[in-house]
Short mmCIF file of C-alpha atoms in Angstrom, two decimals:
data_model
loop_
_atom_site.label_atom_id
_atom_site.label_comp_id
_atom_site.label_asym_id
_atom_site.label_seq_id
_atom_site.Cartn_x
_atom_site.Cartn_y
_atom_site.Cartn_z
CA UNK A 1 0.00 0.00 0.00
CA UNK A 2 1.20 3.47 -0.78
CA UNK A 3 -0.01 6.95 0.05
CA UNK A 4 -2.97 7.47 2.33
CA UNK A 5 -5.53 4.70 2.75
CA UNK A 6 -8.93 4.86 4.41
CA UNK A 7 -11.35 2.17 5.53
CA UNK A 8 -14.16 1.55 5.11
CA UNK A 9 -14.80 3.28 1.81
CA UNK A 10 -18.55 3.31 2.40
CA UNK A 11 -20.52 3.22 5.64
CA UNK A 12 -24.22 3.30 6.42
CA UNK A 13 -25.18 3.69 10.05
CA UNK A 14 -28.18 4.47 12.18
CA UNK A 15 -28.25 7.39 14.57
CA UNK A 16 -27.75 5.11 17.58
CA UNK A 17 -24.80 3.16 16.16
CA UNK A 18 -21.14 3.48 17.05
CA UNK A 19 -18.60 3.09 14.28
CA UNK A 20 -15.01 4.07 13.56
CA UNK A 21 -13.22 5.33 10.47
CA UNK A 22 -9.58 4.39 9.97
CA UNK A 23 -6.82 6.21 8.15
CA UNK A 24 -3.27 5.02 7.53
CA UNK A 25 -0.47 6.88 5.80
CA UNK A 26 2.60 5.21 4.32
CA UNK A 27 4.50 8.41 3.53
CA UNK A 28 6.51 8.88 6.71
CA UNK A 29 4.56 12.05 7.51
CA UNK A 30 4.13 13.47 10.98
CA UNK A 31 0.92 15.48 10.62
CA UNK A 32 -2.53 14.04 9.96
CA UNK A 33 -5.89 15.67 9.35
CA UNK A 34 -9.61 14.89 9.22
CA UNK A 35 -11.83 16.83 6.81
CA UNK A 36 -15.56 16.74 6.07
CA UNK A 37 -16.74 17.25 2.50
CA UNK A 38 -20.46 17.90 2.05
CA UNK A 39 -22.21 18.47 -1.24
CA UNK A 40 -21.84 22.02 -2.58
CA UNK A 41 -19.74 23.11 0.40
CA UNK A 42 -15.99 23.64 0.76
CA UNK A 43 -13.89 21.08 2.57
CA UNK A 44 -14.12 21.69 6.29
CA UNK A 45 -11.11 20.99 8.47
CA UNK A 46 -12.15 19.01 11.55
CA UNK A 47 -9.00 17.96 13.42
CA UNK A 48 -5.23 18.27 13.11
CA UNK A 49 -2.65 16.02 14.74
CA UNK A 50 1.05 16.80 14.86
CA UNK A 51 3.35 14.02 16.12
CA UNK A 52 0.28 12.29 17.65
CA UNK A 53 -0.80 15.41 19.54
CA UNK A 54 -4.03 17.16 18.64
CA UNK A 55 -3.29 20.75 17.66
CA UNK A 56 -6.62 21.77 16.18
CA UNK A 57 -10.26 21.02 16.89
CA UNK A 58 -12.34 23.17 14.59
CA UNK A 59 -15.39 23.34 16.86
CA UNK A 60 -16.40 19.80 15.99
CA UNK A 61 -19.34 18.28 17.93
CA UNK A 62 -18.36 15.72 20.55
CA UNK A 63 -20.17 12.95 18.68
CA UNK A 64 -16.97 12.90 16.57
CA UNK A 65 -14.00 11.66 18.58
CA UNK A 66 -10.55 11.44 16.96
CA UNK A 67 -7.72 9.19 18.03
CA UNK A 68 -4.12 9.19 16.86
CA UNK A 69 -2.14 6.31 18.40
CA UNK A 70 0.95 6.99 16.26
CA UNK A 71 2.04 9.18 13.38
CA UNK A 72 0.87 6.64 10.80
CA UNK A 73 -2.65 5.97 12.03
CA UNK A 74 -5.67 8.15 12.63
CA UNK A 75 -9.15 7.14 13.69
CA UNK A 76 -12.46 8.96 13.83
CA UNK A 77 -14.91 7.40 16.28
CA UNK A 78 -18.56 8.13 15.56
CA UNK A 79 -21.53 7.85 17.92
CA UNK A 80 -25.10 9.13 17.94
CA UNK A 81 -24.65 10.90 14.62
CA UNK A 82 -27.31 12.97 12.87
CA UNK A 83 -28.48 12.70 9.24
CA UNK A 84 -26.75 16.02 8.48
CA UNK A 85 -23.46 14.32 9.31
CA UNK A 86 -23.76 12.33 6.09
CA UNK A 87 -20.77 13.36 3.98
CA UNK A 88 -17.43 12.28 2.58
CA UNK A 89 -14.83 12.13 5.35
CA UNK A 90 -11.31 12.67 4.11
CA UNK A 91 -8.06 11.97 5.86
CA UNK A 92 -4.87 13.77 4.84
CA UNK A 93 -1.24 13.84 5.91
CA UNK A 94 1.74 16.14 5.44
CA UNK A 95 5.40 15.98 6.36
CA UNK A 96 4.97 18.54 9.10
CA UNK A 97 2.04 20.59 10.33
CA UNK A 98 3.77 23.75 9.14
CA UNK A 99 3.72 22.43 5.58
CA UNK A 100 -0.06 22.27 5.03
CA UNK A 101 0.50 23.22 1.40
CA UNK A 102 1.79 19.70 0.78
CA UNK A 103 -1.10 17.69 2.17
CA UNK A 104 -1.88 14.36 0.55
CA UNK A 105 -5.44 13.06 0.78
CA UNK A 106 -6.89 9.59 1.09
CA UNK A 107 -9.85 8.42 -1.01
CA UNK A 108 -12.34 9.16 1.74
CA UNK A 109 -15.13 7.29 3.53
CA UNK A 110 -18.59 8.07 2.24
CA UNK A 111 -20.88 8.05 5.27
CA UNK A 112 -24.65 7.87 5.23
CA UNK A 113 -26.52 8.36 8.50
CA UNK A 114 -30.10 7.13 8.49
CA UNK B 1 -18.47 37.05 2.85
CA UNK B 2 -16.72 33.72 2.34
CA UNK B 3 -12.95 33.77 2.75
CA UNK B 4 -12.53 31.99 -0.59
CA UNK B 5 -14.96 32.27 -3.49
CA UNK B 6 -14.94 29.80 -6.36
CA UNK B 7 -17.53 29.51 -9.11
CA UNK B 8 -18.93 25.98 -8.78
CA UNK B 9 -19.75 25.77 -12.49
CA UNK B 10 -20.38 23.32 -13.98
CA UNK B 11 -18.01 24.20 -16.79
CA UNK B 12 -18.20 22.22 -20.03
CA UNK B 13 -15.60 22.64 -22.80
CA UNK B 14 -14.61 20.76 -25.96
CA UNK B 15 -11.42 18.74 -26.06
CA UNK B 16 -8.41 20.89 -26.88
CA UNK B 17 -9.85 24.06 -25.34
CA UNK B 18 -7.98 26.28 -22.90
CA UNK B 19 -9.66 26.18 -19.52
CA UNK B 20 -9.49 28.98 -16.98
CA UNK B 21 -10.42 28.29 -13.36
CA UNK B 22 -10.43 31.08 -10.79
CA UNK B 23 -10.73 31.86 -7.13
CA UNK B 24 -10.92 35.12 -5.23
CA UNK B 25 -10.15 35.54 -1.57
CA UNK B 26 -10.50 38.14 1.13
CA UNK B 27 -7.72 37.32 3.61
CA UNK B 28 -4.61 39.27 2.64
CA UNK B 29 -2.52 37.06 4.95
CA UNK B 30 -2.78 34.07 2.60
CA UNK B 31 0.66 33.25 1.19
CA UNK B 32 0.48 29.70 -0.16
CA UNK B 33 -1.97 28.84 -2.90
CA UNK B 34 -2.85 25.33 -4.04
CA UNK B 35 -4.91 23.67 -6.72
CA UNK B 36 -6.31 20.20 -6.17
CA UNK B 37 -8.02 17.92 -8.65
CA UNK B 38 -10.70 15.55 -7.39
CA UNK B 39 -12.09 12.77 -9.53
CA UNK B 40 -15.46 11.28 -8.72
CA UNK B 41 -15.32 9.00 -5.67
CA UNK B 42 -11.68 9.88 -5.01
CA UNK B 43 -9.84 12.18 -2.62
CA UNK B 44 -8.34 15.49 -3.77
CA UNK B 45 -4.96 15.22 -5.51
CA UNK B 46 -2.48 18.09 -5.22
CA UNK B 47 -1.81 19.54 -8.69
CA UNK B 48 0.27 22.61 -7.99
CA UNK B 49 1.17 25.04 -5.28
CA UNK B 50 2.70 28.47 -5.43
CA UNK B 51 4.05 30.89 -2.90
CA UNK B 52 3.11 34.55 -3.05
CA UNK B 53 2.49 36.21 -6.41
CA UNK B 54 3.63 35.01 -9.81
CA UNK B 55 3.24 32.16 -12.25
CA UNK B 56 4.14 28.50 -12.10
CA UNK B 57 3.97 26.09 -15.01
CA UNK B 58 3.84 22.30 -15.01
CA UNK B 59 3.16 20.68 -18.35
CA UNK B 60 -0.28 21.73 -19.54
CA UNK B 61 -1.07 23.46 -16.25
CA UNK B 62 -0.22 27.03 -15.28
CA UNK B 63 -1.03 28.57 -11.92
CA UNK B 64 -1.14 32.33 -11.48
CA UNK B 65 -1.37 34.35 -8.30
CA UNK B 66 -2.16 38.06 -8.15
CA UNK B 67 -2.00 39.02 -4.49
CA UNK B 68 -2.77 42.67 -5.21
CA UNK B 69 -6.15 41.63 -6.62
CA UNK B 70 -6.56 38.65 -4.30
CA UNK B 71 -7.16 36.48 -7.33
CA UNK B 72 -5.71 33.13 -8.38
CA UNK B 73 -6.11 31.18 -11.58
CA UNK B 74 -5.39 27.75 -13.00
CA UNK B 75 -5.07 27.41 -16.76
CA UNK B 76 -5.27 24.07 -18.52
CA UNK B 77 -3.99 24.01 -22.10
CA UNK B 78 -5.06 21.42 -24.66
CA UNK B 79 -7.69 20.07 -22.28
CA UNK B 80 -8.41 16.34 -22.40
CA UNK B 81 -11.43 14.28 -21.36
CA UNK B 82 -9.23 12.89 -18.58
CA UNK B 83 -9.12 16.42 -17.11
CA UNK B 84 -12.83 16.11 -16.29
CA UNK B 85 -12.98 16.47 -12.51
CA UNK B 86 -13.70 18.92 -9.73
CA UNK B 87 -10.94 21.49 -9.23
CA UNK B 88 -10.46 22.90 -5.75
CA UNK B 89 -8.44 25.94 -4.85
CA UNK B 90 -6.97 26.13 -1.37
CA UNK B 91 -4.82 28.59 0.48
CA UNK B 92 -3.10 29.16 3.78
CA UNK B 93 -1.43 31.95 5.61
CA UNK B 94 1.15 29.62 7.13
CA UNK B 95 3.94 27.56 5.67
CA UNK B 96 7.47 26.37 6.16
CA UNK B 97 9.15 28.06 9.08
CA UNK B 98 5.99 29.65 10.35
CA UNK B 99 3.82 28.87 13.34
CA UNK B 100 1.27 26.85 11.51
CA UNK B 101 -1.61 24.71 12.60
CA UNK B 102 -2.19 23.00 9.28
CA UNK B 103 -5.10 25.16 8.24
CA UNK B 104 -6.04 25.16 4.59
CA UNK B 105 -9.04 27.19 3.47
CA UNK B 106 -10.76 25.69 0.44
CA UNK B 107 -13.01 27.03 -2.26
CA UNK B 108 -16.23 25.22 -3.09
CA UNK B 109 -14.72 23.55 -6.17
CA UNK B 110 -15.47 23.91 -9.90
CA UNK B 111 -16.87 20.93 -11.78
CA UNK B 112 -15.17 20.65 -15.19
CA UNK B 113 -16.25 18.41 -18.05
CA UNK B 114 -14.13 18.11 -21.19
CA UNK B 115 -16.12 16.43 -23.93
CA UNK B 116 -14.51 14.69 -26.94
#
């Protein structure tokens, strides 16, 4: 595997379910990001991790809980989501957090909340 | 007012045409400017990035930045059907050597279709 991978690629969940999204980067980067991409809206930055430490939480509701156990892996734990949370969730990585202009994105997880 | 404005299109052009994609922005602190290409059901792919004002060319693609007008452009020469995708502009006020928190601000994206 090369680049940034995300699993699952598609997810359907009910509002009472708990699920997790996984991201793995094989680029030797130290910064990782979660973004939300909704139809007809710009990409929204959710969280930033730098060397496993969270450096940015962009006012994301607590029903989204990130976890970064090491510089190569990033998780997004989901619980009691709302239908408006349906979107494409993108993971990205960059060499360092002060090089955001060189972010590489994964293919995304398309989430549908029923 | 949005920090970054990008015409969502859709834009449809014949093969071989020159395509011009544009973004305007309001934050004069932005220094790094990126263009991403996103195919359907894929993540964004970094095409080009430039620092400050000026032009940058890479094959059929040319990126231009005019900081005085707060306006950036991406030109695609000899467009091909394989160029059909959504093009996202992005920018940040932070970069190498700065105190950055990884924040990119994106435009809405322009949907481009190049038909044979």
